[in-house]
Amino acid sequence: KMFSHDPHYIKTKKWNITNEIPTFSLVLSASAAEGAKKHVDHYLNKGLLKKIEGLEDLAKWMNLPLSKVKETVEQYQRDAKDGRDQWGKTSFSGVPIDNLMDETFFAGTVTPVLHYCMGGLTINKEGNVLDENQQVISGLHAVGEVSGGVHGDNRLGGNSLLECTVFGTIVGKRIPIRPRNLSLQLNQDVDEFSGGKAELPN
């Protein structure tokens, strides 16, 4: 939804790389920051989050009118009390205190990046790549982000590495490996045939 303002994206579902990369502000209340203290401290130390006292300084940091920021945060407070916002959100935690001028905020600028690719080649549970008729393509395997359909519409955090490990193990055990002694014998045969001028790749 964050790109819903862009006509090109709405029409094509693709980002126009000539456009300026959009950014948005991540804002946490003191209670929200406490609930994620380990991460907040980490990003504070890296300079990616800033501790800001009061709504007025937050508006200055965001370079927005105080009235607009106040209106937005107060609407969020009302939505939290009602238990639902206009986008269908029903879970609210870390809601700012009533007196926003006394609230401590933690804020940072977020830039969208390609974090994980959900699409890719269709595979079966053995890691075989399937054609458009869902038939196995002999000798072709896929593992990790190059494959698609493993996670459905979205993936759980941490499952990317798990996917690589599980399917990598499955495919790795199924692909035949040339025995070492056979490689030595083939190299000897090639040497005899070529007069010692050629060698099979390992």
mmCIF file of C-alpha atoms in Angstrom, residues 105-191:
data_model
loop_
_atom_site.group_PDB
_atom_site.id
_atom_site.type_symbol
_atom_site.label_atom_id
_atom_site.label_comp_id
_atom_site.label_asym_id
_atom_site.label_seq_id
_atom_site.Cartn_x
_atom_site.Cartn_y
_atom_site.Cartn_z
ATOM 1 C CA PHE A 105 9.872 9.200 20.871
ATOM 2 C CA PHE A 106 12.421 7.128 19.002
ATOM 3 C CA ALA A 107 12.457 7.869 15.289
ATOM 4 C CA GLY A 108 14.368 6.889 12.186
ATOM 5 C CA THR A 109 14.138 7.106 8.414
ATOM 6 C CA VAL A 110 13.284 3.903 6.550
ATOM 7 C CA THR A 111 14.125 3.257 2.911
ATOM 8 C CA PRO A 112 12.392 0.351 1.100
ATOM 9 C CA VAL A 113 14.816 -2.298 -0.196
ATOM 10 C CA LEU A 114 14.504 -5.704 -1.820
ATOM 11 C CA HIS A 115 14.813 -7.959 1.198
ATOM 12 C CA TYR A 116 13.585 -11.294 -0.101
ATOM 13 C CA CYS A 117 12.246 -12.592 -3.410
ATOM 14 C CA MET A 118 9.068 -14.656 -3.060
ATOM 15 C CA GLY A 119 8.844 -15.682 -6.710
ATOM 16 C CA GLY A 120 10.908 -18.164 -8.678
ATOM 17 C CA LEU A 121 10.986 -21.577 -10.309
ATOM 18 C CA THR A 122 8.291 -24.037 -9.266
ATOM 19 C CA ILE A 123 9.747 -27.033 -7.435
ATOM 20 C CA ASN A 124 8.394 -30.170 -5.789
ATOM 21 C CA LYS A 125 9.260 -31.470 -2.330
ATOM 22 C CA GLU A 126 12.411 -33.126 -3.701
ATOM 23 C CA GLY A 127 13.686 -29.835 -5.133
ATOM 24 C CA ASN A 128 13.086 -30.842 -8.760
ATOM 25 C CA VAL A 129 12.140 -27.952 -11.045
ATOM 26 C CA LEU A 130 8.712 -28.366 -12.650
ATOM 27 C CA ASP A 131 7.648 -27.196 -16.094
ATOM 28 C CA GLU A 132 4.435 -25.297 -16.854
ATOM 29 C CA ASN A 133 2.551 -28.624 -16.832
ATOM 30 C CA GLN A 134 3.884 -29.441 -13.363
ATOM 31 C CA GLN A 135 6.130 -32.164 -14.794
ATOM 32 C CA VAL A 136 9.663 -32.724 -13.493
ATOM 33 C CA ILE A 137 12.452 -31.333 -15.681
ATOM 34 C CA SER A 138 15.026 -34.091 -15.471
ATOM 35 C CA GLY A 139 18.354 -33.080 -13.951
ATOM 36 C CA LEU A 140 17.272 -29.559 -12.988
ATOM 37 C CA HIS A 141 17.033 -28.596 -9.319
ATOM 38 C CA ALA A 142 16.430 -25.299 -7.503
ATOM 39 C CA VAL A 143 17.035 -24.218 -3.909
ATOM 40 C CA GLY A 144 16.536 -20.952 -2.000
ATOM 41 C CA GLU A 145 15.221 -17.672 -3.383
ATOM 42 C CA VAL A 146 15.574 -18.885 -6.975
ATOM 43 C CA SER A 147 12.630 -21.192 -6.237
ATOM 44 C CA GLY A 148 9.069 -20.028 -5.631
ATOM 45 C CA GLY A 149 5.879 -21.173 -3.945
ATOM 46 C CA VAL A 150 7.514 -22.634 -0.845
ATOM 47 C CA HIS A 151 6.097 -20.041 1.560
ATOM 48 C CA GLY A 152 2.756 -19.150 -0.041
ATOM 49 C CA ASP A 153 1.797 -15.458 -0.036
ATOM 50 C CA ASN A 154 4.278 -14.514 2.670
ATOM 51 C CA ARG A 155 7.050 -16.124 4.666
ATOM 52 C CA LEU A 156 7.690 -16.287 8.390
ATOM 53 C CA GLY A 157 10.782 -14.477 9.647
ATOM 54 C CA GLY A 158 13.821 -16.773 9.687
ATOM 55 C CA ASN A 159 12.390 -19.228 7.186
ATOM 56 C CA SER A 160 14.613 -18.032 4.347
ATOM 57 C CA LEU A 161 17.721 -19.674 5.810
ATOM 58 C CA LEU A 162 15.659 -22.699 6.836
ATOM 59 C CA GLU A 163 14.431 -23.082 3.255
ATOM 60 C CA CYS A 164 18.001 -23.062 1.918
ATOM 61 C CA THR A 165 19.164 -25.566 4.540
ATOM 62 C CA VAL A 166 16.273 -28.021 4.136
ATOM 63 C CA PHE A 167 16.049 -28.068 0.348
ATOM 64 C CA GLY A 168 19.818 -27.776 -0.033
ATOM 65 C CA THR A 169 20.193 -30.931 2.051
ATOM 66 C CA ILE A 170 17.440 -32.757 0.148
ATOM 67 C CA VAL A 171 18.853 -31.870 -3.265
ATOM 68 C CA GLY A 172 22.450 -32.376 -2.170
ATOM 69 C CA LYS A 173 21.718 -35.942 -1.057
ATOM 70 C CA ARG A 174 19.923 -36.763 -4.309
ATOM 71 C CA ILE A 175 22.479 -35.470 -6.810
ATOM 72 C CA PRO A 176 24.992 -38.215 -7.665
ATOM 73 C CA ILE A 177 28.644 -37.407 -6.954
ATOM 74 C CA ARG A 178 31.362 -38.962 -9.094
ATOM 75 C CA PRO A 179 33.503 -41.283 -6.927
ATOM 76 C CA ARG A 180 37.046 -39.991 -6.357
ATOM 77 C CA ASN A 181 38.709 -43.196 -7.579
ATOM 78 C CA LEU A 182 36.644 -42.998 -10.787
ATOM 79 C CA SER A 183 37.955 -39.464 -11.380
ATOM 80 C CA LEU A 184 41.536 -40.680 -11.014
ATOM 81 C CA GLN A 185 40.921 -43.543 -13.413
ATOM 82 C CA LEU A 186 39.328 -41.221 -15.989
ATOM 83 C CA ASN A 187 42.295 -38.852 -15.767
ATOM 84 C CA GLN A 188 44.676 -41.751 -16.343
ATOM 85 C CA ASP A 189 42.660 -42.866 -19.366
ATOM 86 C CA VAL A 190 42.693 -39.332 -20.790
ATOM 87 C CA ASP A 191 46.459 -39.066 -20.209
#
